[in-house]
């Protein structure tokens, strides 16, 4: 029965029984973590072979003859550029390989734009205002980057097929202060949504008011399917879509193997037009002599090609899928029909996005969960400035705990959702 | 006999015979490279064991329990912080470990200062002018970093005991636009000079006009002795010297294992005061989740401690010393007494610095060498803006070629030095 359809007496009785349940859970003194998108330890074991493919007996030369154990090569060894290109569906000449962190590439790209401009434009540090579009809910670390540069972030609602493109278009095509937009186009963080073909085409067709506007296309979950063979989401290649639309320089695409091989010890890369890559190289050649080519070699030799990565992702899915299933089955069982909230059912990625039906509940749900030993991503984290205007959104990250832990954590979460929702409705009636 | 003491006829005859020698060398069609400070391939073989210490069977946890194969840890695993601290003679709490490139740390530090200021100071991008002191000759990539930010670089003469400290003091203590100085305090690039104790103390005692002035102390060759046991240069620890002098925040020290383990695939770090490290961490936590901890683990397990690194450096010296000896013996044999130039005799590092006695010779020597198949570091590279005002300095990098190649290259170099010098003297007499 929907809570809002209950009588006040029914709701009060429910609140009492929920509070008892909550107190019982709290008394159990659990310590569970559903806060960050981290692979579980047993997931990491499938990448251990990576540590053996480059050893003291190995030939350390890349296929173009580069000695990966010495200086040289700024843009990535050929086999690793090819590997990452295959992973995201572009061609190697569009790809530079960097170090382990794609967040670092994005940060540096924003920093470079502030310091030196974009392909000859005015450095953004000399502008009065820089604005950025932020599909919400979104990835907290993206918003953290632009916040650290004093950028004015503008919320854009996310739908199942991507950001509200009418709004995106209005801003991008009319306001020259809008210099960028954060996108997680596939299995989005936190919803698990994948942009539709039409959304991607509308992105590629944008006619920005600012010549130095760029789409920051963080394809972090390009191959992170949960249901492997039978229902992977698909996403058109943004690089070629932008080329076809006559705007080849409008996009930077980012990716890494952090949730494919080892988080923080994988390889990352950027894909973009040749003009953009030249612009990046100009500054990067001053910043660094070259990235870790031995780790590039490790990845190229371990995965071999895009198909090798897809195989690896099927193994990851075996670990992750039962966790999503467990979380979603608790949510479905405990919350369906209560009208207390809604949540996503992703086909991939690392997160489930939950929204309470009543406004002003998320912070209180997260607080109660924490007191009962269940750590969630901070409420508000999915919005710029940590400010969720309705205070409804919570990001659930089911990958790190075991299925048993997760089931327990999900149960406590649903108790808290129901308790806070019942109280909120009662409060509003009072 | 000194060329300047020769009669014009003697010099003309000499020029003719030198030119013949040069033409013979050119006809040999050699292809030799003395341009960059790269370890030779056989040198790299002594680090191959590093590739085995972290393998698929290894425990991947750091000593504090951190799983090095997952996210987490921004500032370096304890055993690697300790290793690098021992290497440069400071304590682990003063050290953060980064990725493979110390140049990248320096670049980012300058970039952060421009974007966000230093410990709360005005961001340098808002200043009309930023000035930087550059001991010359110096490291081209340092100058490249400050040049890329539009910094006004000021030449400071280098002596055997370090930069001209009277001049340094005058600039630093009187001009608030002076925000930094590039230092390679031990086995300097390109001279191989090591700052004296007095120089280090004078650095520590500086009273900068700008509160955000910082010494960029690139201790790149801290342990890179050529004559291992019997005559290593020593350098006081700048971190504790600055503390003692009451200016704990005035210095950033940089270092890496690039020429200890693998160039471009080692670990690098910064040492500084706790206040500076906090300031860096604030921005770094937005830029990256963490650096490659598996590579940190590799280095910590392979080298174990500072003594392990010293042992490794003795092995490196076995490869490098004969090359320095070969280069210097050719220079001594061919150029001594001619008065055509002077050169350094370093106890460590990767370079020999050569200066022609006559002004305006370096570019022509480098050009003639190149035509005869001997590639040298571009003349002028050791000065800001590639502008060696006297056009006399050439950096010689003897480590990459074999002894036989190097001897050949050095002979051609000396022929070119003599030929260009003879011509220059004749030109001046004409």
mmCIF file of C-alpha atoms in Angstrom, chain A residues 45-383:
data_model
loop_
_atom_site.group_PDB
_atom_site.id
_atom_site.type_symbol
_atom_site.label_atom_id
_atom_site.label_comp_id
_atom_site.label_asym_id
_atom_site.label_seq_id
_atom_site.Cartn_x
_atom_site.Cartn_y
_atom_site.Cartn_z
ATOM 1 C CA UNK A 45 42.164 -11.704 -8.603
ATOM 2 C CA UNK A 46 41.193 -12.175 -12.263
ATOM 3 C CA UNK A 47 43.732 -9.500 -13.237
ATOM 4 C CA UNK A 48 46.678 -11.012 -11.408
ATOM 5 C CA UNK A 49 48.041 -12.569 -14.581
ATOM 6 C CA UNK A 50 48.774 -9.029 -15.708
ATOM 7 C CA UNK A 51 51.597 -8.973 -13.171
ATOM 8 C CA UNK A 52 53.392 -11.852 -14.890
ATOM 9 C CA UNK A 53 53.247 -10.947 -18.595
ATOM 10 C CA UNK A 54 56.066 -8.422 -18.213
ATOM 11 C CA UNK A 55 58.787 -10.046 -16.129
ATOM 12 C CA UNK A 56 62.555 -10.076 -15.896
ATOM 13 C CA UNK A 57 62.795 -12.459 -18.860
ATOM 14 C CA UNK A 58 60.453 -10.504 -21.142
ATOM 15 C CA UNK A 59 61.346 -8.612 -24.257
ATOM 16 C CA UNK A 60 60.599 -5.068 -23.141
ATOM 17 C CA UNK A 61 60.303 -3.610 -26.617
ATOM 18 C CA UNK A 62 57.009 -2.405 -27.997
ATOM 19 C CA UNK A 63 56.043 -3.547 -31.458
ATOM 20 C CA UNK A 64 57.514 -0.368 -32.998
ATOM 21 C CA UNK A 65 60.873 -1.105 -31.354
ATOM 22 C CA UNK A 66 60.477 1.362 -28.472
ATOM 23 C CA UNK A 67 62.343 0.197 -25.375
ATOM 24 C CA UNK A 68 59.578 0.423 -22.766
ATOM 25 C CA UNK A 69 62.142 0.392 -19.968
ATOM 26 C CA UNK A 70 63.806 3.621 -21.074
ATOM 27 C CA UNK A 71 62.813 7.230 -21.776
ATOM 28 C CA UNK A 72 60.822 8.133 -24.843
ATOM 29 C CA UNK A 73 57.345 7.999 -26.356
ATOM 30 C CA UNK A 74 54.957 10.664 -25.174
ATOM 31 C CA UNK A 75 51.672 9.444 -26.603
ATOM 32 C CA UNK A 76 51.537 5.712 -25.918
ATOM 33 C CA UNK A 77 53.014 2.574 -27.457
ATOM 34 C CA UNK A 78 51.145 1.442 -30.595
ATOM 35 C CA UNK A 79 49.724 -1.792 -29.175
ATOM 36 C CA UNK A 80 48.252 0.042 -26.193
ATOM 37 C CA UNK A 81 46.778 2.848 -28.296
ATOM 38 C CA UNK A 82 45.167 0.161 -30.432
ATOM 39 C CA UNK A 83 43.888 -1.774 -27.407
ATOM 40 C CA UNK A 84 42.200 1.274 -25.900
ATOM 41 C CA UNK A 85 40.869 2.390 -29.278
ATOM 42 C CA UNK A 86 39.206 -0.984 -29.738
ATOM 43 C CA UNK A 87 37.810 -0.787 -26.235
ATOM 44 C CA UNK A 88 35.913 2.438 -26.910
ATOM 45 C CA UNK A 89 35.265 1.913 -30.607
ATOM 46 C CA UNK A 90 37.577 4.429 -32.223
ATOM 47 C CA UNK A 91 40.866 4.199 -34.136
ATOM 48 C CA UNK A 92 44.404 4.331 -32.650
ATOM 49 C CA UNK A 93 45.394 7.632 -34.264
ATOM 50 C CA UNK A 94 42.655 9.300 -32.203
ATOM 51 C CA UNK A 95 44.062 7.910 -28.935
ATOM 52 C CA UNK A 96 46.822 9.021 -26.563
ATOM 53 C CA UNK A 97 47.659 6.749 -23.633
ATOM 54 C CA UNK A 98 48.465 8.371 -20.283
ATOM 55 C CA UNK A 99 49.188 7.071 -16.788
ATOM 56 C CA UNK A 100 46.808 5.188 -14.537
ATOM 57 C CA UNK A 101 44.176 7.857 -13.896
ATOM 58 C CA UNK A 102 41.585 9.229 -16.315
ATOM 59 C CA UNK A 103 40.441 11.684 -13.632
ATOM 60 C CA UNK A 104 43.975 13.087 -13.795
ATOM 61 C CA UNK A 105 43.639 13.568 -17.570
ATOM 62 C CA UNK A 106 40.323 15.382 -17.155
ATOM 63 C CA UNK A 107 41.681 17.582 -14.378
ATOM 64 C CA UNK A 108 44.770 18.430 -16.410
ATOM 65 C CA UNK A 109 42.636 19.196 -19.441
ATOM 66 C CA UNK A 110 40.553 21.691 -17.456
ATOM 67 C CA UNK A 111 43.749 23.086 -15.885
ATOM 68 C CA UNK A 112 45.367 23.504 -19.319
ATOM 69 C CA UNK A 113 42.274 25.276 -20.606
ATOM 70 C CA UNK A 114 42.430 27.700 -17.698
ATOM 71 C CA UNK A 115 46.156 28.300 -18.101
ATOM 72 C CA UNK A 116 46.618 28.237 -21.859
ATOM 73 C CA UNK A 117 43.200 28.177 -23.508
ATOM 74 C CA UNK A 118 41.919 25.577 -25.948
ATOM 75 C CA UNK A 119 43.537 25.407 -29.401
ATOM 76 C CA UNK A 120 44.578 29.038 -29.184
ATOM 77 C CA UNK A 121 41.541 30.488 -27.404
ATOM 78 C CA UNK A 122 41.837 32.929 -24.502
ATOM 79 C CA UNK A 123 43.003 31.164 -21.319
ATOM 80 C CA UNK A 124 39.936 30.710 -19.156
ATOM 81 C CA UNK A 125 41.705 32.180 -16.115
ATOM 82 C CA UNK A 126 41.404 35.543 -17.858
ATOM 83 C CA UNK A 127 37.631 35.265 -18.261
ATOM 84 C CA UNK A 128 35.166 36.741 -15.791
ATOM 85 C CA UNK A 129 33.117 33.591 -15.712
ATOM 86 C CA UNK A 130 33.304 30.020 -16.940
ATOM 87 C CA UNK A 131 30.125 27.947 -16.890
ATOM 88 C CA UNK A 132 29.741 24.208 -17.116
ATOM 89 C CA UNK A 133 26.751 21.957 -17.687
ATOM 90 C CA UNK A 134 26.328 19.166 -15.185
ATOM 91 C CA UNK A 135 23.768 16.446 -15.884
ATOM 92 C CA UNK A 136 22.333 15.523 -12.465
ATOM 93 C CA UNK A 137 22.548 13.348 -10.573
ATOM 94 C CA UNK A 138 26.133 12.794 -11.708
ATOM 95 C CA UNK A 139 29.661 11.900 -10.641
ATOM 96 C CA UNK A 140 30.914 13.768 -7.587
ATOM 97 C CA UNK A 141 34.557 13.833 -8.684
ATOM 98 C CA UNK A 142 33.644 15.544 -11.968
ATOM 99 C CA UNK A 143 31.867 18.287 -10.093
ATOM 100 C CA UNK A 144 34.809 18.480 -7.694
ATOM 101 C CA UNK A 145 37.173 19.286 -10.563
ATOM 102 C CA UNK A 146 35.125 22.150 -11.973
ATOM 103 C CA UNK A 147 34.308 23.430 -8.474
ATOM 104 C CA UNK A 148 38.029 23.613 -7.655
ATOM 105 C CA UNK A 149 38.497 25.987 -10.598
ATOM 106 C CA UNK A 150 35.645 28.235 -9.526
ATOM 107 C CA UNK A 151 33.494 27.230 -12.483
ATOM 108 C CA UNK A 152 29.788 28.039 -12.280
ATOM 109 C CA UNK A 153 28.031 24.707 -12.606
ATOM 110 C CA UNK A 154 24.534 24.454 -14.040
ATOM 111 C CA UNK A 155 22.292 21.475 -13.321
ATOM 112 C CA UNK A 156 20.839 19.653 -16.321
ATOM 113 C CA UNK A 157 18.227 16.977 -15.611
ATOM 114 C CA UNK A 158 19.159 13.435 -16.646
ATOM 115 C CA UNK A 159 16.612 11.192 -18.331
ATOM 116 C CA UNK A 160 16.842 7.532 -19.244
ATOM 117 C CA UNK A 161 18.121 8.465 -22.712
ATOM 118 C CA UNK A 162 20.623 11.052 -21.489
ATOM 119 C CA UNK A 163 20.684 14.708 -20.437
ATOM 120 C CA UNK A 164 17.812 17.052 -21.309
ATOM 121 C CA UNK A 165 19.107 17.937 -24.766
ATOM 122 C CA UNK A 166 16.782 20.879 -25.319
ATOM 123 C CA UNK A 167 18.279 22.523 -22.270
ATOM 124 C CA UNK A 168 21.835 21.507 -23.226
ATOM 125 C CA UNK A 169 21.337 22.964 -26.676
ATOM 126 C CA UNK A 170 19.859 26.187 -25.315
ATOM 127 C CA UNK A 171 22.834 26.793 -23.040
ATOM 128 C CA UNK A 172 25.599 25.631 -25.387
ATOM 129 C CA UNK A 173 24.312 27.477 -28.442
ATOM 130 C CA UNK A 174 23.457 30.747 -26.730
ATOM 131 C CA UNK A 175 25.901 31.335 -23.898
ATOM 132 C CA UNK A 176 29.592 31.707 -24.837
ATOM 133 C CA UNK A 177 30.544 31.384 -21.151
ATOM 134 C CA UNK A 178 29.480 27.725 -21.282
ATOM 135 C CA UNK A 179 32.764 25.928 -21.968
ATOM 136 C CA UNK A 180 32.009 22.337 -21.162
ATOM 137 C CA UNK A 181 29.678 19.587 -20.065
ATOM 138 C CA UNK A 182 30.410 16.495 -17.981
ATOM 139 C CA UNK A 183 29.017 13.317 -19.547
ATOM 140 C CA UNK A 184 29.136 9.686 -18.478
ATOM 141 C CA UNK A 185 27.405 8.469 -21.622
ATOM 142 C CA UNK A 186 27.264 4.764 -20.899
ATOM 143 C CA UNK A 187 26.001 3.104 -17.722
ATOM 144 C CA UNK A 188 26.028 6.583 -16.203
ATOM 145 C CA UNK A 189 27.204 7.292 -12.700
ATOM 146 C CA UNK A 190 24.970 6.949 -10.707
ATOM 147 C CA UNK A 191 21.932 5.866 -12.759
ATOM 148 C CA UNK A 192 23.375 3.297 -15.118
ATOM 149 C CA UNK A 193 21.629 5.043 -18.022
ATOM 150 C CA UNK A 194 23.073 4.939 -21.531
ATOM 151 C CA UNK A 195 22.623 7.863 -23.880
ATOM 152 C CA UNK A 196 20.385 7.041 -26.840
ATOM 153 C CA UNK A 197 21.589 7.292 -30.420
ATOM 154 C CA UNK A 198 19.516 10.416 -30.817
ATOM 155 C CA UNK A 199 21.093 12.011 -27.764
ATOM 156 C CA UNK A 200 24.579 11.256 -29.094
ATOM 157 C CA UNK A 201 23.666 12.707 -32.509
ATOM 158 C CA UNK A 202 22.253 15.827 -30.888
ATOM 159 C CA UNK A 203 25.511 16.216 -28.974
ATOM 160 C CA UNK A 204 27.505 15.891 -32.202
ATOM 161 C CA UNK A 205 25.220 18.430 -33.916
ATOM 162 C CA UNK A 206 25.633 21.147 -31.274
ATOM 163 C CA UNK A 207 26.708 24.526 -32.603
ATOM 164 C CA UNK A 208 28.438 26.054 -29.573
ATOM 165 C CA UNK A 209 28.433 29.788 -28.973
ATOM 166 C CA UNK A 210 31.991 29.356 -27.627
ATOM 167 C CA UNK A 211 34.641 28.061 -30.050
ATOM 168 C CA UNK A 212 36.428 26.534 -27.070
ATOM 169 C CA UNK A 213 33.396 24.613 -25.799
ATOM 170 C CA UNK A 214 34.217 20.947 -25.348
ATOM 171 C CA UNK A 215 32.171 17.887 -24.405
ATOM 172 C CA UNK A 216 33.942 15.982 -21.618
ATOM 173 C CA UNK A 217 32.813 12.478 -22.567
ATOM 174 C CA UNK A 218 33.889 10.236 -19.699
ATOM 175 C CA UNK A 219 33.330 6.819 -21.178
ATOM 176 C CA UNK A 220 34.315 5.193 -17.879
ATOM 177 C CA UNK A 221 32.000 2.216 -18.250
ATOM 178 C CA UNK A 222 32.288 1.561 -21.982
ATOM 179 C CA UNK A 223 32.569 -2.208 -21.545
ATOM 180 C CA UNK A 224 31.210 -2.645 -18.035
ATOM 181 C CA UNK A 225 28.165 -4.770 -18.896
ATOM 182 C CA UNK A 226 26.278 -6.616 -16.210
ATOM 183 C CA UNK A 227 24.374 -8.916 -18.511
ATOM 184 C CA UNK A 228 27.201 -9.589 -20.940
ATOM 185 C CA UNK A 229 25.928 -11.325 -24.003
ATOM 186 C CA UNK A 230 22.211 -10.810 -24.030
ATOM 187 C CA UNK A 231 21.575 -7.172 -23.230
ATOM 188 C CA UNK A 232 24.575 -4.905 -23.420
ATOM 189 C CA UNK A 233 23.727 -1.259 -23.979
ATOM 190 C CA UNK A 234 25.295 0.239 -27.091
ATOM 191 C CA UNK A 235 26.612 3.734 -27.671
ATOM 192 C CA UNK A 236 27.618 5.316 -30.989
ATOM 193 C CA UNK A 237 31.262 6.435 -31.262
ATOM 194 C CA UNK A 238 31.202 10.131 -30.370
ATOM 195 C CA UNK A 239 34.482 10.824 -32.200
ATOM 196 C CA UNK A 240 33.145 9.799 -35.596
ATOM 197 C CA UNK A 241 29.694 11.269 -34.890
ATOM 198 C CA UNK A 242 31.314 14.656 -34.248
ATOM 199 C CA UNK A 243 33.414 14.260 -37.395
ATOM 200 C CA UNK A 244 30.353 13.445 -39.472
ATOM 201 C CA UNK A 245 28.507 16.424 -38.044
ATOM 202 C CA UNK A 246 31.389 18.706 -38.997
ATOM 203 C CA UNK A 247 32.503 19.367 -35.410
ATOM 204 C CA UNK A 248 35.503 17.054 -35.040
ATOM 205 C CA UNK A 249 37.151 19.159 -32.328
ATOM 206 C CA UNK A 250 34.136 19.437 -30.016
ATOM 207 C CA UNK A 251 34.789 16.381 -27.865
ATOM 208 C CA UNK A 252 37.368 14.845 -25.548
ATOM 209 C CA UNK A 253 36.650 11.238 -24.673
ATOM 210 C CA UNK A 254 38.237 9.735 -21.548
ATOM 211 C CA UNK A 255 38.601 6.138 -20.407
ATOM 212 C CA UNK A 256 40.737 3.856 -18.315
ATOM 213 C CA UNK A 257 41.192 0.253 -17.315
ATOM 214 C CA UNK A 258 40.741 1.073 -13.626
ATOM 215 C CA UNK A 259 37.717 -1.194 -13.269
ATOM 216 C CA UNK A 260 39.050 -3.645 -15.864
ATOM 217 C CA UNK A 261 42.521 -4.412 -14.538
ATOM 218 C CA UNK A 262 43.614 -2.690 -11.304
ATOM 219 C CA UNK A 263 42.052 0.511 -9.921
ATOM 220 C CA UNK A 264 44.780 3.118 -9.699
ATOM 221 C CA UNK A 265 47.305 0.894 -11.488
ATOM 222 C CA UNK A 266 45.772 0.526 -14.929
ATOM 223 C CA UNK A 267 46.212 2.615 -18.049
ATOM 224 C CA UNK A 268 44.073 5.550 -19.083
ATOM 225 C CA UNK A 269 43.639 7.493 -22.251
ATOM 226 C CA UNK A 270 42.013 10.265 -24.191
ATOM 227 C CA UNK A 271 40.446 10.083 -27.641
ATOM 228 C CA UNK A 272 39.931 13.219 -29.660
ATOM 229 C CA UNK A 273 40.472 14.907 -33.011
ATOM 230 C CA UNK A 274 44.001 15.191 -34.338
ATOM 231 C CA UNK A 275 43.889 18.973 -33.824
ATOM 232 C CA UNK A 276 42.928 18.584 -30.181
ATOM 233 C CA UNK A 277 45.581 15.926 -29.657
ATOM 234 C CA UNK A 278 48.208 18.244 -31.149
ATOM 235 C CA UNK A 279 47.102 20.998 -28.790
ATOM 236 C CA UNK A 280 47.354 18.638 -25.810
ATOM 237 C CA UNK A 281 50.720 17.299 -26.900
ATOM 238 C CA UNK A 282 52.166 20.785 -27.098
ATOM 239 C CA UNK A 283 51.671 21.292 -23.359
ATOM 240 C CA UNK A 284 52.121 17.676 -22.321
ATOM 241 C CA UNK A 285 55.599 17.614 -23.885
ATOM 242 C CA UNK A 286 56.601 20.268 -21.348
ATOM 243 C CA UNK A 287 54.914 18.471 -18.454
ATOM 244 C CA UNK A 288 56.281 14.960 -18.819
ATOM 245 C CA UNK A 289 58.805 12.974 -20.838
ATOM 246 C CA UNK A 290 56.499 9.987 -21.137
ATOM 247 C CA UNK A 291 54.039 7.849 -19.218
ATOM 248 C CA UNK A 292 54.731 4.388 -17.794
ATOM 249 C CA UNK A 293 55.279 2.280 -20.913
ATOM 250 C CA UNK A 294 55.968 -0.928 -18.993
ATOM 251 C CA UNK A 295 52.444 -0.797 -17.649
ATOM 252 C CA UNK A 296 51.157 -0.072 -21.154
ATOM 253 C CA UNK A 297 53.058 -3.129 -22.366
ATOM 254 C CA UNK A 298 51.603 -5.239 -19.540
ATOM 255 C CA UNK A 299 48.077 -4.273 -20.512
ATOM 256 C CA UNK A 300 48.617 -4.744 -24.234
ATOM 257 C CA UNK A 301 50.147 -8.182 -23.744
ATOM 258 C CA UNK A 302 47.617 -9.343 -21.154
ATOM 259 C CA UNK A 303 44.445 -8.260 -22.938
ATOM 260 C CA UNK A 304 45.775 -8.462 -26.522
ATOM 261 C CA UNK A 305 42.757 -6.694 -28.068
ATOM 262 C CA UNK A 306 39.264 -5.395 -27.543
ATOM 263 C CA UNK A 307 37.922 -8.954 -27.510
ATOM 264 C CA UNK A 308 40.334 -9.773 -24.682
ATOM 265 C CA UNK A 309 38.905 -6.907 -22.685
ATOM 266 C CA UNK A 310 35.346 -8.041 -23.401
ATOM 267 C CA UNK A 311 36.261 -11.508 -22.078
ATOM 268 C CA UNK A 312 37.666 -9.954 -18.916
ATOM 269 C CA UNK A 313 34.477 -7.932 -18.468
ATOM 270 C CA UNK A 314 32.361 -11.086 -18.609
ATOM 271 C CA UNK A 315 34.368 -12.407 -15.681
ATOM 272 C CA UNK A 316 33.882 -9.164 -13.777
ATOM 273 C CA UNK A 317 30.151 -9.358 -14.475
ATOM 274 C CA UNK A 318 30.029 -12.797 -12.862
ATOM 275 C CA UNK A 319 31.127 -11.187 -9.609
ATOM 276 C CA UNK A 320 29.093 -8.020 -9.853
ATOM 277 C CA UNK A 321 25.775 -9.228 -11.279
ATOM 278 C CA UNK A 322 24.711 -11.208 -8.175
ATOM 279 C CA UNK A 323 25.319 -8.083 -6.120
ATOM 280 C CA UNK A 324 23.158 -5.883 -8.296
ATOM 281 C CA UNK A 325 20.547 -8.658 -8.317
ATOM 282 C CA UNK A 326 20.671 -8.916 -4.519
ATOM 283 C CA UNK A 327 20.393 -5.165 -4.009
ATOM 284 C CA UNK A 328 17.598 -4.775 -6.537
ATOM 285 C CA UNK A 329 15.645 -7.735 -5.210
ATOM 286 C CA UNK A 330 15.668 -6.258 -1.695
ATOM 287 C CA UNK A 331 14.628 -2.862 -3.043
ATOM 288 C CA UNK A 332 11.884 -4.435 -5.172
ATOM 289 C CA UNK A 333 10.633 -6.631 -2.343
ATOM 290 C CA UNK A 334 10.718 -4.014 0.419
ATOM 291 C CA UNK A 335 9.830 -0.831 -1.394
ATOM 292 C CA UNK A 336 7.593 -1.781 -4.325
ATOM 293 C CA UNK A 337 4.093 -0.491 -3.857
ATOM 294 C CA UNK A 338 5.054 1.752 -0.915
ATOM 295 C CA UNK A 339 5.475 4.767 -3.137
ATOM 296 C CA UNK A 340 8.432 5.836 -0.992
ATOM 297 C CA UNK A 341 10.949 5.999 -3.788
ATOM 298 C CA UNK A 342 12.202 4.926 -7.193
ATOM 299 C CA UNK A 343 15.434 3.377 -8.320
ATOM 300 C CA UNK A 344 17.202 2.408 -11.500
ATOM 301 C CA UNK A 345 17.758 -1.080 -12.954
ATOM 302 C CA UNK A 346 21.022 -0.704 -14.873
ATOM 303 C CA UNK A 347 22.426 -3.072 -17.463
ATOM 304 C CA UNK A 348 25.973 -2.141 -16.511
ATOM 305 C CA UNK A 349 28.247 0.177 -14.599
ATOM 306 C CA UNK A 350 28.849 0.344 -10.871
ATOM 307 C CA UNK A 351 25.816 2.057 -9.363
ATOM 308 C CA UNK A 352 22.121 2.163 -8.674
ATOM 309 C CA UNK A 353 20.499 5.574 -8.268
ATOM 310 C CA UNK A 354 17.750 5.913 -5.706
ATOM 311 C CA UNK A 355 15.346 8.811 -5.263
ATOM 312 C CA UNK A 356 12.973 9.183 -2.365
ATOM 313 C CA UNK A 357 9.437 10.165 -3.362
ATOM 314 C CA UNK A 358 9.197 12.775 -0.624
ATOM 315 C CA UNK A 359 11.529 15.733 -0.806
ATOM 316 C CA UNK A 360 14.009 16.337 1.992
ATOM 317 C CA UNK A 361 14.641 12.667 2.841
ATOM 318 C CA UNK A 362 18.031 11.709 1.388
ATOM 319 C CA UNK A 363 20.270 13.283 4.029
ATOM 320 C CA UNK A 364 18.204 11.785 6.835
ATOM 321 C CA UNK A 365 18.205 8.310 5.221
ATOM 322 C CA UNK A 366 21.999 8.442 4.817
ATOM 323 C CA UNK A 367 22.387 9.662 8.408
ATOM 324 C CA UNK A 368 20.208 6.879 9.837
ATOM 325 C CA UNK A 369 21.991 4.267 7.728
ATOM 326 C CA UNK A 370 25.375 5.499 9.002
ATOM 327 C CA UNK A 371 24.165 5.247 12.594
ATOM 328 C CA UNK A 372 23.126 1.680 11.908
ATOM 329 C CA UNK A 373 26.572 0.889 10.493
ATOM 330 C CA UNK A 374 25.776 1.172 6.777
ATOM 331 C CA UNK A 375 27.965 3.703 5.022
ATOM 332 C CA UNK A 376 26.464 5.258 1.875
ATOM 333 C CA UNK A 377 27.772 7.914 -0.492
ATOM 334 C CA UNK A 378 27.007 11.253 1.158
ATOM 335 C CA UNK A 379 23.603 12.649 0.210
ATOM 336 C CA UNK A 380 24.078 15.560 -2.164
ATOM 337 C CA UNK A 381 27.346 14.160 -3.525
ATOM 338 C CA UNK A 382 25.688 13.474 -6.859
ATOM 339 C CA UNK A 383 25.019 17.198 -7.357
#
